[in-house]
Short mmCIF file of C-alpha atoms in Angstrom, two decimals:
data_model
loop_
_atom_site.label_atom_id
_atom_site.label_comp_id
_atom_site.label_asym_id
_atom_site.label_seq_id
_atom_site.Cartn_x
_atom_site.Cartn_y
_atom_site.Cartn_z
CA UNK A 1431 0.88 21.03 99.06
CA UNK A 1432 -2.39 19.94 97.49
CA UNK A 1433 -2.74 22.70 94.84
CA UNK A 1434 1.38 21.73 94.11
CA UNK A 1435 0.68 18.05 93.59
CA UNK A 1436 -2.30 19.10 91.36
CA UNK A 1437 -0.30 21.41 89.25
CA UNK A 1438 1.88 18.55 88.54
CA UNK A 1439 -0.82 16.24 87.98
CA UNK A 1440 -1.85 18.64 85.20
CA UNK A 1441 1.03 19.17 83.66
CA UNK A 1442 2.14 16.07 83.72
CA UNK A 1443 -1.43 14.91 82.14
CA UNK A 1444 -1.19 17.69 79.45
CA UNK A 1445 2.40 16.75 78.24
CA UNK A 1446 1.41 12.93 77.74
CA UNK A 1447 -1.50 14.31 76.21
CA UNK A 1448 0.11 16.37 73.45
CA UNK A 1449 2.71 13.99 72.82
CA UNK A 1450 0.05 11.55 71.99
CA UNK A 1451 -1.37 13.69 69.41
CA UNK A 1452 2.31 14.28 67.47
CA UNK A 1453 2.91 12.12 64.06
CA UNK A 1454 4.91 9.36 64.24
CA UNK A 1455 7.27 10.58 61.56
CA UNK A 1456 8.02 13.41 63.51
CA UNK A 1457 9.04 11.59 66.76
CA UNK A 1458 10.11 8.26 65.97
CA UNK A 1459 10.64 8.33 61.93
CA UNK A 1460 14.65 9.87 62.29
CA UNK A 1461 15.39 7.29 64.93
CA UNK A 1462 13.87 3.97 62.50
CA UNK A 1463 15.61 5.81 59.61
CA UNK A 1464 19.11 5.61 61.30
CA UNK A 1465 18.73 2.31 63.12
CA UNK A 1466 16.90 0.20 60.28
CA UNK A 1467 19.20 -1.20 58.51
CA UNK A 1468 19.68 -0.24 54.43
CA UNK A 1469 18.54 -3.35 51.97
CA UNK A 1470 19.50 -3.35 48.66
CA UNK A 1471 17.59 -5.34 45.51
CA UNK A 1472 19.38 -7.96 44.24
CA UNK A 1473 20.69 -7.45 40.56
CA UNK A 1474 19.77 -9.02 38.18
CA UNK A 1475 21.56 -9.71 34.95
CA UNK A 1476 20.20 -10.46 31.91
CA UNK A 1477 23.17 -12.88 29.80
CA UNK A 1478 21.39 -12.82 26.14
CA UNK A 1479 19.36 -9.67 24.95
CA UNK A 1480 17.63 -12.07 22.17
CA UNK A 1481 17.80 -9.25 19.79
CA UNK A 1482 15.86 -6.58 21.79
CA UNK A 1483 17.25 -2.88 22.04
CA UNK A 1484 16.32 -2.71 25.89
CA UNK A 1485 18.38 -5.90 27.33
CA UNK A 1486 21.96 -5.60 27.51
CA UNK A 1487 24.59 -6.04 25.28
CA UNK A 1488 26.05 -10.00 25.57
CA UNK A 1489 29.44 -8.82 24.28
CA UNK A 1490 29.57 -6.50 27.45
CA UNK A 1491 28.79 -8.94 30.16
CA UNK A 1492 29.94 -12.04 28.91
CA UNK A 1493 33.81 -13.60 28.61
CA UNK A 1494 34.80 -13.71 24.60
CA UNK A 1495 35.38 -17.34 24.82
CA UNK A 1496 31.62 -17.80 25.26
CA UNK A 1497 31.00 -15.61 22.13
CA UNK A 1498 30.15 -17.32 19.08
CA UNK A 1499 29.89 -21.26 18.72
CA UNK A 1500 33.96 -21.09 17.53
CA UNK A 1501 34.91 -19.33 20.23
CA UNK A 1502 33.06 -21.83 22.48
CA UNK A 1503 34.13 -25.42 21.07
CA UNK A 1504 37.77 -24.09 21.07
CA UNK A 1505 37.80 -23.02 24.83
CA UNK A 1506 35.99 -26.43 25.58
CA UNK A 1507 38.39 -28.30 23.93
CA UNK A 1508 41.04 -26.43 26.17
CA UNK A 1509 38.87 -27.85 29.22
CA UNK A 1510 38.42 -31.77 28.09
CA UNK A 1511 39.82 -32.81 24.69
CA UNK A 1512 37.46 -35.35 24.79
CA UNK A 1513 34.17 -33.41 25.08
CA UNK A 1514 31.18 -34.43 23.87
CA UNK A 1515 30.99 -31.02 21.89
CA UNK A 1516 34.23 -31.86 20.24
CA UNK A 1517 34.24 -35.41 20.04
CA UNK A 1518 34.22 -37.15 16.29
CA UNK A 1519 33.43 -40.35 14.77
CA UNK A 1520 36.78 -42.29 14.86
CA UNK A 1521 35.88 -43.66 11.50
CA UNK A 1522 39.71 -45.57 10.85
CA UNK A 1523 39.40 -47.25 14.38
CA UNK A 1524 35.62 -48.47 13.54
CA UNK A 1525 37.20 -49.53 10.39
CA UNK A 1526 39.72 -51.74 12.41
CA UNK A 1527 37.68 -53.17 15.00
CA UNK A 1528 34.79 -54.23 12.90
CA UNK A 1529 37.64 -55.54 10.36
CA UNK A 1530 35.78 -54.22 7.43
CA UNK A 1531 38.51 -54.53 5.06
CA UNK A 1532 38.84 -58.23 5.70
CA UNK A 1533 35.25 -58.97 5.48
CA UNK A 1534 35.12 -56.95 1.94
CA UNK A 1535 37.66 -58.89 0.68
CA UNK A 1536 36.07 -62.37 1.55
CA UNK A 1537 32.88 -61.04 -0.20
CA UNK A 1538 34.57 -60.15 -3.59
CA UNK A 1539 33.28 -56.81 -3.34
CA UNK A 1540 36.43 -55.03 -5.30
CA UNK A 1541 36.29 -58.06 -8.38
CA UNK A 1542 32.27 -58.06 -8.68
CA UNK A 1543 33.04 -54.05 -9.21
CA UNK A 1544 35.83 -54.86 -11.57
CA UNK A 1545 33.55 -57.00 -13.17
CA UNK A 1546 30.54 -54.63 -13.40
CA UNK A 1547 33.25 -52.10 -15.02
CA UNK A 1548 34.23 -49.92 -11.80
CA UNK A 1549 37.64 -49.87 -11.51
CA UNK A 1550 40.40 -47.47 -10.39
CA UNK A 1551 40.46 -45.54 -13.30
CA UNK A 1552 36.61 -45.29 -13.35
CA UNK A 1553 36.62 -43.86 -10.38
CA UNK A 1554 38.96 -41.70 -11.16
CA UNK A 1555 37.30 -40.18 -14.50
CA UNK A 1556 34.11 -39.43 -11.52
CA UNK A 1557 35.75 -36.65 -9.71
CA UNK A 1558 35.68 -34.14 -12.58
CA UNK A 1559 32.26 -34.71 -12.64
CA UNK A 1560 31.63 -34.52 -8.91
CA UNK A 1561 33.69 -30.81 -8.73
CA UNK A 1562 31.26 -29.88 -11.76
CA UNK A 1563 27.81 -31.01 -9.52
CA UNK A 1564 30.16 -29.02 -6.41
CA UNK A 1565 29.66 -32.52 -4.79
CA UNK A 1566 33.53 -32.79 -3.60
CA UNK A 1567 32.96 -28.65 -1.98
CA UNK A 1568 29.91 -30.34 -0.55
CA UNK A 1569 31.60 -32.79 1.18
CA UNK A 1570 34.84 -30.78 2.01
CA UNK A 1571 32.50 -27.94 3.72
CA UNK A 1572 30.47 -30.25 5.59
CA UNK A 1573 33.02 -32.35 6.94
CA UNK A 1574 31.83 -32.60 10.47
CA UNK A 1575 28.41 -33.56 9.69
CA UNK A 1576 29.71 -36.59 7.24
CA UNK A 1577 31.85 -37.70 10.14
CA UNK A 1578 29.58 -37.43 13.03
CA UNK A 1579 26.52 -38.40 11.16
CA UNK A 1580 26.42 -40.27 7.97
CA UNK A 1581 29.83 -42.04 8.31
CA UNK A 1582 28.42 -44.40 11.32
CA UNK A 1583 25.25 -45.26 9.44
CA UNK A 1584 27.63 -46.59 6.81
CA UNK A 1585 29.89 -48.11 8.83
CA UNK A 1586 28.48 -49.72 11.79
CA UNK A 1587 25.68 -51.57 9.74
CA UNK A 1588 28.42 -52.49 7.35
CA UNK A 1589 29.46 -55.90 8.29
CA UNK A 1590 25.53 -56.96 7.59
CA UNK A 1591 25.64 -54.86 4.04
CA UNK A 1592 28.14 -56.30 2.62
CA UNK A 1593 27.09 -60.31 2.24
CA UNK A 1594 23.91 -57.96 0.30
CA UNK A 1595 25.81 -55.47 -1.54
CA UNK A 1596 28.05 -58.31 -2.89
CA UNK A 1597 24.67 -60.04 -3.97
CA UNK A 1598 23.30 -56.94 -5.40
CA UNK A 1599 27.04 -56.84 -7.57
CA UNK A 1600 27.00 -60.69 -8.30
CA UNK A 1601 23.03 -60.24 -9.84
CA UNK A 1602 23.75 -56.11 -11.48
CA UNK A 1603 21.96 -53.37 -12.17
CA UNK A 1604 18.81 -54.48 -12.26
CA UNK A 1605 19.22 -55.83 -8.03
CA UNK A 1606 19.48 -52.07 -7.46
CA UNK A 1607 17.23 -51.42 -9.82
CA UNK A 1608 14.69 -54.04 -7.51
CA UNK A 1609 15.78 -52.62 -3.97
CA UNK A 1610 14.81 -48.92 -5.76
CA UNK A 1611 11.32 -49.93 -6.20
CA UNK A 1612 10.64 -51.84 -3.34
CA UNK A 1613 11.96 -49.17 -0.59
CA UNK A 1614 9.26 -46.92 -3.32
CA UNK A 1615 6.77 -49.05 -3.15
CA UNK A 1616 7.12 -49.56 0.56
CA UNK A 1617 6.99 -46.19 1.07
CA UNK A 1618 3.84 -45.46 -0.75
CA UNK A 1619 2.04 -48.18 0.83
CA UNK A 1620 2.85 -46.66 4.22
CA UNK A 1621 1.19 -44.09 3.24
CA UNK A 1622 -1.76 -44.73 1.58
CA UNK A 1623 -2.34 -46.72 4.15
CA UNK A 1624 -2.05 -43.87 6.59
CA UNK A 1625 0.08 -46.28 8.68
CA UNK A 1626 0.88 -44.92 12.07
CA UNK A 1627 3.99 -45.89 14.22
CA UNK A 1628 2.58 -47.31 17.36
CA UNK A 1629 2.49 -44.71 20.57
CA UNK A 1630 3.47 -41.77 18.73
CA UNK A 1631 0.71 -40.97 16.43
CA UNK A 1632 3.51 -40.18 13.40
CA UNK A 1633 2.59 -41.20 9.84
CA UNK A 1634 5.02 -44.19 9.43
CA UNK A 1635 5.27 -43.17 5.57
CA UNK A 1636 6.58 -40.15 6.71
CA UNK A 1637 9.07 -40.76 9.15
CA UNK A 1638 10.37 -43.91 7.53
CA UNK A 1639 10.27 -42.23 4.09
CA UNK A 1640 12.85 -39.95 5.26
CA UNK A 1641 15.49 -42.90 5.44
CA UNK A 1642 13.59 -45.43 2.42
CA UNK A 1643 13.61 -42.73 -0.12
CA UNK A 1644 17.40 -41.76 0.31
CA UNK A 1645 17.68 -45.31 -0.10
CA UNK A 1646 15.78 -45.55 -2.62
CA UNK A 1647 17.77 -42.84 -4.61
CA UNK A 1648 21.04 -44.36 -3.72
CA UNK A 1649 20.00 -47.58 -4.90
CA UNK A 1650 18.86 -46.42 -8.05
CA UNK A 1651 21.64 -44.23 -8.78
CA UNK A 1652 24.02 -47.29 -8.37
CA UNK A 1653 22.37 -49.19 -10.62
CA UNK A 1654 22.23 -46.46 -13.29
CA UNK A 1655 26.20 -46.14 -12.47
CA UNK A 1656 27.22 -49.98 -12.87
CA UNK A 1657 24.66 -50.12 -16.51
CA UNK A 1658 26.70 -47.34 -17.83
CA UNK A 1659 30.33 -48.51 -16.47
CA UNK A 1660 29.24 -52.05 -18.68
CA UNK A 1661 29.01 -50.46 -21.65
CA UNK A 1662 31.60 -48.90 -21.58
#
């Protein structure tokens, strides 16, 4: 009974033994395999290939409203037709509610033009010279950027322009000719000055250049117009 329950001893020792020794892959590496469960990367897509060969293709993975700024601005405007994307300058209503036409009339503007020589049919003799300079394609091809941009610098400061511009007409050519050179000379004292705009750091002359020599231009362009509609 002794040499029996030794035998089994040593078997017994020899089995755990040589298990001990066997690779996990071998003994436990099927059973992980099937009861782990599968995980998958998550996908990443890539919605503009900026240009390179390797990304993917925009026109594949994006909708064809998004395609193109067109394409985009219409389908907003499907969405809210009163998007900021899409929204304009309501140039007629400003007009109306700053009561521009009123306040021209109580400054004379249209006689002190009359009497400078601008009328209707001076005006009118303008546009063939305008289509020649392509100024009238200019303005019909950029018609978004004239009503979003330049049309509320004229208009909202307009009920404080025109008490000046009908001073400017009253005095002639040679006001303009004046508010040419000072905006000028303004200019080019900002910067020799090296003038800086306070907590920026920007060269005043610069930035303020960029609306005092349009001004200047304008200014003395209108006063080159009105001399030559007098003597005529």
């Amino acid at each position: 009974m002794t040499r029996l329950s030794s035998a089994l001893l040593i078997t017994l020792s020899t089995i755990s033994s040589t298990s001990a020794y066997v690779p996990a892959s071998t003994f436990v590496g099927s059973s992980v395999g099937r009861r782990a469960p599968s995980t998958s990367r998550p996908e990443t897509r890539v919605n503009e290939n900026f240009g390179f060969d390797f990304a993917e293709d925009q026109k594949e993975i994006a909708p064809q409203v998004l395609l193109g700024e067109a394409n985009y601005k219409q389908w907003v405007g499907t969405v809210n037709e009163n998007s900021f994307l899409n929204r304009q300058y309501n140039v007629i209503k400003r007009v109306r509610e700053l009561d521009l036409i009123k306040l021209t009339a109580e400054n004379g503007i249209l006689s002190k033009l009359e009497k400078n020589g601008v009328d209707l049919k001076t005006l009118e003799s303008l546009l063939p010279v305008a289509e020649q300079f392509g100024a009238l394609s200019l303005v019909a091809n950029n018609q978004q950027l004239l009503v979003n941009l330049v049309a509320p610098l004229l208009v909202e400061p307009a009920p404080l322009l025109l008490p000046v511009i009908a001073g400017a007409l009253e005095a002639g050519p040679s006001a303009f000719y004046l508010a040419s050179a000072v905006c000028l000379g303004l200019d080019a004292l900002l910067v020799v000055n090296n003038v800086e705009i306070p907590f920026i750091g920007l060269s005043a002359g610069v930035v303020l250049g960029l609306l005092l020599v349009p001004l200047a231009v304008v200014s003395g362009g209108a006063g080159v117009a009105l001399a030559s509609a007098s003597k005529n």
